[in-house]
Amino acid sequence: MKCTLASAVAFLAAKTQGSLVFLVSTEPGNKGIQKSWVTDRWVCHELTEPGLNKNISWAYVSSGLANGCYLYEDAGCNGTNTYVEKYKGDLCCPGDVNMTDVDFDNKASSWACY
Ligand SMILES: *[C@@H]1O[C@H](CO)[C@@H](O)[C@H](O)[C@H]1NC(C)=O
Ligand SMILES: *[C@@H]1O[C@H](CO)[C@@H](O)[C@H](O)[C@H]1NC(C)=O
Ligand SMILES: *[C@@H]1O[C@H](CO)[C@@H](O)[C@H](O)[C@H]1NC(C)=O
């Protein structure tokens, strides 16, 4: 699982020249509706895509320029939030986060990476 995810992300990241790739899904473990974005840092994104608003249950930040991404409860990157730290390799930090583990299941309405 980790290997296929890593290679998919490596492919995306190679195409984006150092920009960040942020992935989410609507069920834990990258199941359900899946979505990924290439993003710059410091840009707030609304979860306007069908099925995603208040429905995110999993997130993953690939290696890139940012340190990690926040998911926010309210629009405009407002309200309570949870941090998803960038994956830094198997020796360091966890990669993907199930929102059920951080009390943020089906809460997010917007997100931004820094
Ligand atoms: C997230 O949840 C899925 C499904 O329950 C599980 O397979 C996976 O190992 C979990 N991932 C983490 C990082 O806990
Ligand atoms: C949430 O995602 C599930 C799939 O994981 C989908 O079946 C459901 O329609 C979505 N709910 C909303 C409110 O978009
Ligand atoms: C988010 O909060 C800021 C500061 O409190 C406010 O100016 C802005 O209007 C809010 N955005 C939305 C979309 O609610």
PDB file of C-alpha atoms and ligand atoms in Angstrom:
ATOM      1  CA  MET A   1       0.000   0.000   0.000  1.00  0.00           C
ATOM      2  CA  LYS A   2       2.671   2.447   1.057  1.00  0.00           C
ATOM      3  CA  CYS A   3       4.774   1.555  -1.992  1.00  0.00           C
ATOM      4  CA  THR A   4       2.044   2.116  -4.560  1.00  0.00           C
ATOM      5  CA  LEU A   5       1.055   5.376  -2.889  1.00  0.00           C
ATOM      6  CA  ALA A   6       4.664   6.538  -2.787  1.00  0.00           C
ATOM      7  CA  SER A   7       5.248   5.820  -6.443  1.00  0.00           C
ATOM      8  CA  ALA A   8       2.015   7.519  -7.468  1.00  0.00           C
ATOM      9  CA  VAL A   9       3.029  10.575  -5.493  1.00  0.00           C
ATOM     10  CA  ALA A  10       6.564  10.511  -6.885  1.00  0.00           C
ATOM     11  CA  PHE A  11       5.072  10.588 -10.358  1.00  0.00           C
ATOM     12  CA  LEU A  12       2.849  13.553  -9.508  1.00  0.00           C
ATOM     13  CA  ALA A  13       5.647  15.390  -7.738  1.00  0.00           C
ATOM     14  CA  ALA A  14       8.044  14.896 -10.643  1.00  0.00           C
ATOM     15  CA  LYS A  15       5.552  16.602 -12.918  1.00  0.00           C
ATOM     16  CA  THR A  16       5.162  19.554 -10.608  1.00  0.00           C
ATOM     17  CA  GLN A  17       8.789  20.510 -10.061  1.00  0.00           C
ATOM     18  CA  GLY A  18       8.800  20.807  -6.316  1.00  0.00           C
ATOM     19  CA  SER A  19       5.282  22.000  -5.774  1.00  0.00           C
ATOM     20  CA  LEU A  20       3.359  20.205  -3.128  1.00  0.00           C
ATOM     21  CA  VAL A  21       0.929  17.366  -3.666  1.00  0.00           C
ATOM     22  CA  PHE A  22      -1.928  17.083  -1.210  1.00  0.00           C
ATOM     23  CA  LEU A  23      -4.212  14.039  -1.285  1.00  0.00           C
ATOM     24  CA  VAL A  24      -7.504  13.441   0.485  1.00  0.00           C
ATOM     25  CA  SER A  25     -10.228  10.809   0.464  1.00  0.00           C
ATOM     26  CA  THR A  26     -13.656  10.414   1.978  1.00  0.00           C
ATOM     27  CA  GLU A  27     -13.006   7.123   3.775  1.00  0.00           C
ATOM     28  CA  PRO A  28     -10.071   6.139   6.036  1.00  0.00           C
ATOM     29  CA  GLY A  29      -7.105   4.541   4.307  1.00  0.00           C
ATOM     30  CA  ASN A  30      -7.428   6.434   0.984  1.00  0.00           C
ATOM     31  CA  LYS A  31     -10.803   4.875   0.154  1.00  0.00           C
ATOM     32  CA  GLY A  32     -14.040   6.347  -1.113  1.00  0.00           C
ATOM     33  CA  ILE A  33     -13.858   9.468  -3.245  1.00  0.00           C
ATOM     34  CA  GLN A  34     -10.192  10.321  -3.830  1.00  0.00           C
ATOM     35  CA  LYS A  35      -8.794  13.681  -4.833  1.00  0.00           C
ATOM     36  CA  SER A  36      -5.332  15.160  -5.178  1.00  0.00           C
ATOM     37  CA  TRP A  37      -4.142  18.659  -5.856  1.00  0.00           C
ATOM     38  CA  VAL A  38      -0.896  20.281  -6.810  1.00  0.00           C
ATOM     39  CA  THR A  39      -0.688  23.420  -4.750  1.00  0.00           C
ATOM     40  CA  ASP A  40       1.479  26.331  -3.782  1.00  0.00           C
ATOM     41  CA  ARG A  41       2.010  27.287  -0.154  1.00  0.00           C
ATOM     42  CA  TRP A  42      -0.066  29.932   1.626  1.00  0.00           C
ATOM     43  CA  VAL A  43      -3.106  29.507  -0.642  1.00  0.00           C
ATOM     44  CA  CYS A  44      -6.473  28.764   0.946  1.00  0.00           C
ATOM     45  CA  HIS A  45      -8.636  26.287  -0.979  1.00  0.00           C
ATOM     46  CA  GLU A  46     -12.334  25.710  -0.427  1.00  0.00           C
ATOM     47  CA  LEU A  47     -13.567  22.125  -0.594  1.00  0.00           C
ATOM     48  CA  THR A  48     -16.108  22.835  -3.300  1.00  0.00           C
ATOM     49  CA  GLU A  49     -15.634  19.579  -5.197  1.00  0.00           C
ATOM     50  CA  PRO A  50     -18.703  17.288  -5.168  1.00  0.00           C
ATOM     51  CA  GLY A  51     -18.774  14.961  -2.157  1.00  0.00           C
ATOM     52  CA  LEU A  52     -15.769  16.451  -0.372  1.00  0.00           C
ATOM     53  CA  ASN A  53     -17.139  19.220   1.836  1.00  0.00           C
ATOM     54  CA  LYS A  54     -17.498  17.954   5.433  1.00  0.00           C
ATOM     55  CA  ASN A  55     -16.661  14.487   4.130  1.00  0.00           C
ATOM     56  CA  ILE A  56     -12.857  14.146   4.308  1.00  0.00           C
ATOM     57  CA  SER A  57     -11.667  11.159   6.348  1.00  0.00           C
ATOM     58  CA  TRP A  58      -8.063  10.792   5.200  1.00  0.00           C
ATOM     59  CA  ALA A  59      -5.231  13.074   4.095  1.00  0.00           C
ATOM     60  CA  TYR A  60      -1.631  12.783   2.986  1.00  0.00           C
ATOM     61  CA  VAL A  61       1.007  15.400   2.192  1.00  0.00           C
ATOM     62  CA  SER A  62       3.780  14.323  -0.162  1.00  0.00           C
ATOM     63  CA  SER A  63       7.269  15.655  -0.060  1.00  0.00           C
ATOM     64  CA  GLY A  64       7.595  19.102  -1.556  1.00  0.00           C
ATOM     65  CA  LEU A  65       8.301  22.641  -0.549  1.00  0.00           C
ATOM     66  CA  ALA A  66       5.781  22.863   2.246  1.00  0.00           C
ATOM     67  CA  ASN A  67       6.019  21.508   5.778  1.00  0.00           C
ATOM     68  CA  GLY A  68       2.461  20.309   5.870  1.00  0.00           C
ATOM     69  CA  CYS A  69      -1.154  21.218   5.347  1.00  0.00           C
ATOM     70  CA  TYR A  70      -4.013  22.252   7.611  1.00  0.00           C
ATOM     71  CA  LEU A  71      -7.617  21.212   7.180  1.00  0.00           C
ATOM     72  CA  TYR A  72     -10.102  23.778   8.557  1.00  0.00           C
ATOM     73  CA  GLU A  73     -13.601  23.288   9.833  1.00  0.00           C
ATOM     74  CA  ASP A  74     -14.981  26.491   8.269  1.00  0.00           C
ATOM     75  CA  ALA A  75     -14.759  28.150   4.883  1.00  0.00           C
ATOM     76  CA  GLY A  76     -11.928  30.562   4.216  1.00  0.00           C
ATOM     77  CA  CYS A  77      -9.453  28.528   6.282  1.00  0.00           C
ATOM     78  CA  ASN A  78     -11.223  29.555   9.472  1.00  0.00           C
ATOM     79  CA  GLY A  79     -12.331  27.655  12.521  1.00  0.00           C
ATOM     80  CA  THR A  80     -10.740  24.690  14.257  1.00  0.00           C
ATOM     81  CA  ASN A  81      -8.128  22.843  12.283  1.00  0.00           C
ATOM     82  CA  THR A  82      -5.952  19.773  12.145  1.00  0.00           C
ATOM     83  CA  TYR A  83      -2.401  19.563  10.846  1.00  0.00           C
ATOM     84  CA  VAL A  84      -1.165  16.931   8.421  1.00  0.00           C
ATOM     85  CA  GLU A  85       2.613  16.843   8.495  1.00  0.00           C
ATOM     86  CA  LYS A  86       4.507  16.212   5.309  1.00  0.00           C
ATOM     87  CA  TYR A  87       5.735  12.675   4.784  1.00  0.00           C
ATOM     88  CA  LYS A  88       9.493  12.705   5.377  1.00  0.00           C
ATOM     89  CA  GLY A  89      10.383   9.081   4.772  1.00  0.00           C
ATOM     90  CA  ASP A  90       9.875   5.862   6.657  1.00  0.00           C
ATOM     91  CA  LEU A  91      12.385   6.725   9.383  1.00  0.00           C
ATOM     92  CA  CYS A  92      10.642   9.872  10.449  1.00  0.00           C
ATOM     93  CA  CYS A  93       7.081  10.923  10.503  1.00  0.00           C
ATOM     94  CA  PRO A  94       3.843   9.189   9.768  1.00  0.00           C
ATOM     95  CA  GLY A  95       2.594   9.681   6.265  1.00  0.00           C
ATOM     96  CA  ASP A  96      -1.113   9.435   5.892  1.00  0.00           C
ATOM     97  CA  VAL A  97      -3.574  10.468   8.586  1.00  0.00           C
ATOM     98  CA  ASN A  98      -7.010   9.021   9.194  1.00  0.00           C
ATOM     99  CA  MET A  99      -9.230  11.861  10.373  1.00  0.00           C
ATOM    100  CA  THR A 100     -10.937   9.406  12.709  1.00  0.00           C
ATOM    101  CA  ASP A 101      -7.644   9.294  14.662  1.00  0.00           C
ATOM    102  CA  VAL A 102      -7.428  13.062  15.144  1.00  0.00           C
ATOM    103  CA  ASP A 103     -11.087  13.808  15.874  1.00  0.00           C
ATOM    104  CA  PHE A 104     -11.554  15.597  12.560  1.00  0.00           C
ATOM    105  CA  ASP A 105     -13.646  13.080  10.626  1.00  0.00           C
ATOM    106  CA  ASN A 106     -16.051  14.687   8.119  1.00  0.00           C
ATOM    107  CA  LYS A 107     -15.298  18.170   9.441  1.00  0.00           C
ATOM    108  CA  ALA A 108     -13.101  19.942   6.885  1.00  0.00           C
ATOM    109  CA  SER A 109     -14.459  22.686   4.613  1.00  0.00           C
ATOM    110  CA  SER A 110     -11.195  24.265   3.465  1.00  0.00           C
ATOM    111  CA  TRP A 111      -7.453  23.642   3.499  1.00  0.00           C
ATOM    112  CA  ALA A 112      -4.100  25.306   2.995  1.00  0.00           C
ATOM    113  CA  CYS A 113      -0.447  24.250   2.969  1.00  0.00           C
ATOM    114  CA  TYR A 114       2.465  26.174   4.485  1.00  0.00           C
TER     115      TYR A 114
HETATM  116  C1  LIG B   1      -6.349   4.254   8.341  1.00  0.00           C
HETATM  117  O1  LIG B   1      -7.486   3.448   8.358  1.00  0.00           O
HETATM  118  C2  LIG B   1      -7.419   2.364   7.440  1.00  0.00           C
HETATM  119  C3  LIG B   1      -8.762   1.678   7.433  1.00  0.00           C
HETATM  120  O2  LIG B   1      -9.216   1.436   8.738  1.00  0.00           O
HETATM  121  C4  LIG B   1      -6.266   1.445   7.848  1.00  0.00           C
HETATM  122  O3  LIG B   1      -6.153   0.385   6.941  1.00  0.00           O
HETATM  123  C5  LIG B   1      -4.974   2.258   7.841  1.00  0.00           C
HETATM  124  O4  LIG B   1      -3.891   1.456   8.311  1.00  0.00           O
HETATM  125  C6  LIG B   1      -5.099   3.488   8.723  1.00  0.00           C
HETATM  126  N1  LIG B   1      -3.919   4.318   8.569  1.00  0.00           N
HETATM  127  C7  LIG B   1      -3.274   4.872   9.590  1.00  0.00           C
HETATM  128  C8  LIG B   1      -2.106   5.733   9.245  1.00  0.00           C
HETATM  129  O5  LIG B   1      -3.602   4.676  10.750  1.00  0.00           O
HETATM  130  C1  LIG B   2     -19.193  11.164   1.352  1.00  0.00           C
HETATM  131  O1  LIG B   2     -18.390  10.217   0.696  1.00  0.00           O
HETATM  132  C2  LIG B   2     -19.035   8.997   0.422  1.00  0.00           C
HETATM  133  C3  LIG B   2     -18.020   8.051  -0.170  1.00  0.00           C
HETATM  134  O2  LIG B   2     -16.999   7.826   0.749  1.00  0.00           O
HETATM  135  C4  LIG B   2     -20.189   9.247  -0.513  1.00  0.00           C
HETATM  136  O3  LIG B   2     -20.864   8.033  -0.757  1.00  0.00           O
HETATM  137  C5  LIG B   2     -21.150  10.242   0.102  1.00  0.00           C
HETATM  138  O4  LIG B   2     -22.154  10.576  -0.829  1.00  0.00           O
HETATM  139  C6  LIG B   2     -20.406  11.502   0.488  1.00  0.00           C
HETATM  140  N1  LIG B   2     -21.309  12.370   1.265  1.00  0.00           N
HETATM  141  C7  LIG B   2     -21.559  13.634   0.940  1.00  0.00           C
HETATM  142  C8  LIG B   2     -22.462  14.379   1.854  1.00  0.00           C
HETATM  143  O5  LIG B   2     -21.077  14.163  -0.050  1.00  0.00           O
HETATM  144  C1  LIG B   3     -12.333  33.963   7.861  1.00  0.00           C
HETATM  145  O1  LIG B   3     -11.949  34.698   8.993  1.00  0.00           O
HETATM  146  C2  LIG B   3     -11.465  35.977   8.672  1.00  0.00           C
HETATM  147  C3  LIG B   3     -10.891  36.583   9.932  1.00  0.00           C
HETATM  148  O2  LIG B   3     -11.680  36.245  11.048  1.00  0.00           O
HETATM  149  C4  LIG B   3     -12.579  36.795   8.074  1.00  0.00           C
HETATM  150  O3  LIG B   3     -12.105  38.069   7.740  1.00  0.00           O
HETATM  151  C5  LIG B   3     -13.060  36.093   6.825  1.00  0.00           C
HETATM  152  O4  LIG B   3     -14.177  36.771   6.297  1.00  0.00           O
HETATM  153  C6  LIG B   3     -13.434  34.671   7.117  1.00  0.00           C
HETATM  154  N1  LIG B   3     -13.725  34.020   5.858  1.00  0.00           N
HETATM  155  C7  LIG B   3     -14.856  33.381   5.629  1.00  0.00           C
HETATM  156  C8  LIG B   3     -15.002  32.795   4.264  1.00  0.00           C
HETATM  157  O5  LIG B   3     -15.724  33.233   6.487  1.00  0.00           O
END
